[in-house]
CSV table of C-alpha atoms in Angstrom, one decimal:
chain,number,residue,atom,x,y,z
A,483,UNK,CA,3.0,6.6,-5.0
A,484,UNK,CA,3.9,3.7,-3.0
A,485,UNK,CA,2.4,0.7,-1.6
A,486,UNK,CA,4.4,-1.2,1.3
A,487,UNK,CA,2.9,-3.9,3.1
A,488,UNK,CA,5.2,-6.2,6.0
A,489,UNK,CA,4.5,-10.0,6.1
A,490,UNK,CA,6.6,-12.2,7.6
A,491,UNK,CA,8.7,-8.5,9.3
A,492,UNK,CA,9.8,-8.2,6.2
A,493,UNK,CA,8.5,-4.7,4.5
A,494,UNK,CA,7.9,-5.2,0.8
A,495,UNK,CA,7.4,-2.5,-1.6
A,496,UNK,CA,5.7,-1.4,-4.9
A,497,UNK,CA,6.4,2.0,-6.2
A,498,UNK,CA,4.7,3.9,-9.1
A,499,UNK,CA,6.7,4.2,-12.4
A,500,UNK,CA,6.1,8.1,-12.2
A,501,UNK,CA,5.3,10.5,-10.3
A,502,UNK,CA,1.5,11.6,-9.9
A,503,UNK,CA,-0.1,15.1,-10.2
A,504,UNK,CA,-3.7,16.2,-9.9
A,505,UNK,CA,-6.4,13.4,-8.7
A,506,UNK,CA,-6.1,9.9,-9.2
A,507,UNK,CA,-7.0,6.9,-7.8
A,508,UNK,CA,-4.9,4.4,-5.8
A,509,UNK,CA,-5.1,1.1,-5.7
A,510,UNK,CA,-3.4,-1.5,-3.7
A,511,UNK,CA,-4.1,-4.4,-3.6
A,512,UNK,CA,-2.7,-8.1,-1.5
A,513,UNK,CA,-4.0,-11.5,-3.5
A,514,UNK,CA,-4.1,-14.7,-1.6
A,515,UNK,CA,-1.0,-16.4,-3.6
A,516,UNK,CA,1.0,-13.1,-2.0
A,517,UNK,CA,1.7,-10.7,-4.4
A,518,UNK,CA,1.3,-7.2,-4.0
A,519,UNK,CA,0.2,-4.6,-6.6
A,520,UNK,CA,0.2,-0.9,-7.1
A,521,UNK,CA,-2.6,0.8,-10.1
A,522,UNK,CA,-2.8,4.4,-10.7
A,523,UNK,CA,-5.8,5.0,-12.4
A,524,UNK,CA,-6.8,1.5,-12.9
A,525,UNK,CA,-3.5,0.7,-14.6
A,526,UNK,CA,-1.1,-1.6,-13.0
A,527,UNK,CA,2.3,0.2,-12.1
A,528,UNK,CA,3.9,-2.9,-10.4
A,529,UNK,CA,4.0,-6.1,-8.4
A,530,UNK,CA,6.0,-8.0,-6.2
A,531,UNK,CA,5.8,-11.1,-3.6
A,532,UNK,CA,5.1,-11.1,0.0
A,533,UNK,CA,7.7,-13.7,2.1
A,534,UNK,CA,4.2,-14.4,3.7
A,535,UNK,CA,1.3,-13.2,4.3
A,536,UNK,CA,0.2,-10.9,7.3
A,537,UNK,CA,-0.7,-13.7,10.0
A,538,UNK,CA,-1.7,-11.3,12.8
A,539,UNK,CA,-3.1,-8.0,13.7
A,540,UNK,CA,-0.3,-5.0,13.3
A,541,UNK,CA,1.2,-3.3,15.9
A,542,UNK,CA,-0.3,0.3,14.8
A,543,UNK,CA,-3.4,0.8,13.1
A,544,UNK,CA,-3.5,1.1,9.2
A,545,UNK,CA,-2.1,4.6,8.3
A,546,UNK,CA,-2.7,6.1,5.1
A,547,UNK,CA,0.1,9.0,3.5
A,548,UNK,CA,2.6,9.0,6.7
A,549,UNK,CA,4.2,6.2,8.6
A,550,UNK,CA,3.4,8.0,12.5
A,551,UNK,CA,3.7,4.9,14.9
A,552,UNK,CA,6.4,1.9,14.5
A,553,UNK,CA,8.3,2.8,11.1
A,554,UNK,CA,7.5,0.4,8.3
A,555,UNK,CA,10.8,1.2,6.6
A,556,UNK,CA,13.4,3.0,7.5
A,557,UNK,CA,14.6,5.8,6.6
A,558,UNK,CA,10.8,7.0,7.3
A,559,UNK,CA,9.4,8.3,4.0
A,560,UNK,CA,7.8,12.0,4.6
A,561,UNK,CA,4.1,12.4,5.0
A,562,UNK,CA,1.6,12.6,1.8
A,563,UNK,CA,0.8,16.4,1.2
A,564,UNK,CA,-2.7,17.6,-0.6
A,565,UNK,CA,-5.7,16.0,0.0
A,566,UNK,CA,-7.3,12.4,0.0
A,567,UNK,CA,-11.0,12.2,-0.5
A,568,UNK,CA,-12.4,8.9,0.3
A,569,UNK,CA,-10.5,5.8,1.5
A,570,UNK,CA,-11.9,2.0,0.6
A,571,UNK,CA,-10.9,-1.1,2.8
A,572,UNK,CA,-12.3,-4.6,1.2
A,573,UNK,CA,-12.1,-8.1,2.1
A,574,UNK,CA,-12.5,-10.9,0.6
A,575,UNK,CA,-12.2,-12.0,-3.7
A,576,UNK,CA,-12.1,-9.3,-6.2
A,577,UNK,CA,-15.0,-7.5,-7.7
């Protein structure tokens, strides 16, 4: 898994130490002193910093498991195959 997010037009990246089989859960998540992280299964896989954070709406909607409007990074990563059950979008400080 991967989670790439582009503030500031720069894409940034956090990638998964392994790769993942069967169901698991995904999360990404942005803090407000820009840094980026990547859990599977409730355990932290990675961080990074964001140059800044995202200051305006994006260009394509949000896309989860393929990159089908204006290319994030490039070379284009190829789509997610299996299934995704459920997808959760929150705002605001951590639970």
């Amino acid at each position: 898994p991967v989670f790439t997010v582009n503030g500031g037009s720069k894409p940034v990246s956090v990638v998964a130490k392994e790769a993942v089989t069967g169901w698991v859960t995904l999360t990404g998540t942005i803090t407000a002193d820009r840094q980026i992280t990547l859990a599977v299964n409730g355990e932290k896989t990675g961080e990074a910093s964001l140059p800044q954070l995202i200051d305006r709406d994006p260009n394509d909607p949000m896309q989860i498991g393929a990159d089908r409007g204006s290319p994030v990074v490039d070379p284009v990563p190829p789509p997610f195959s299996g299934l995704i059950e459920r997808v959760r979008v929150f705002c605001g400080p951590a639970q």
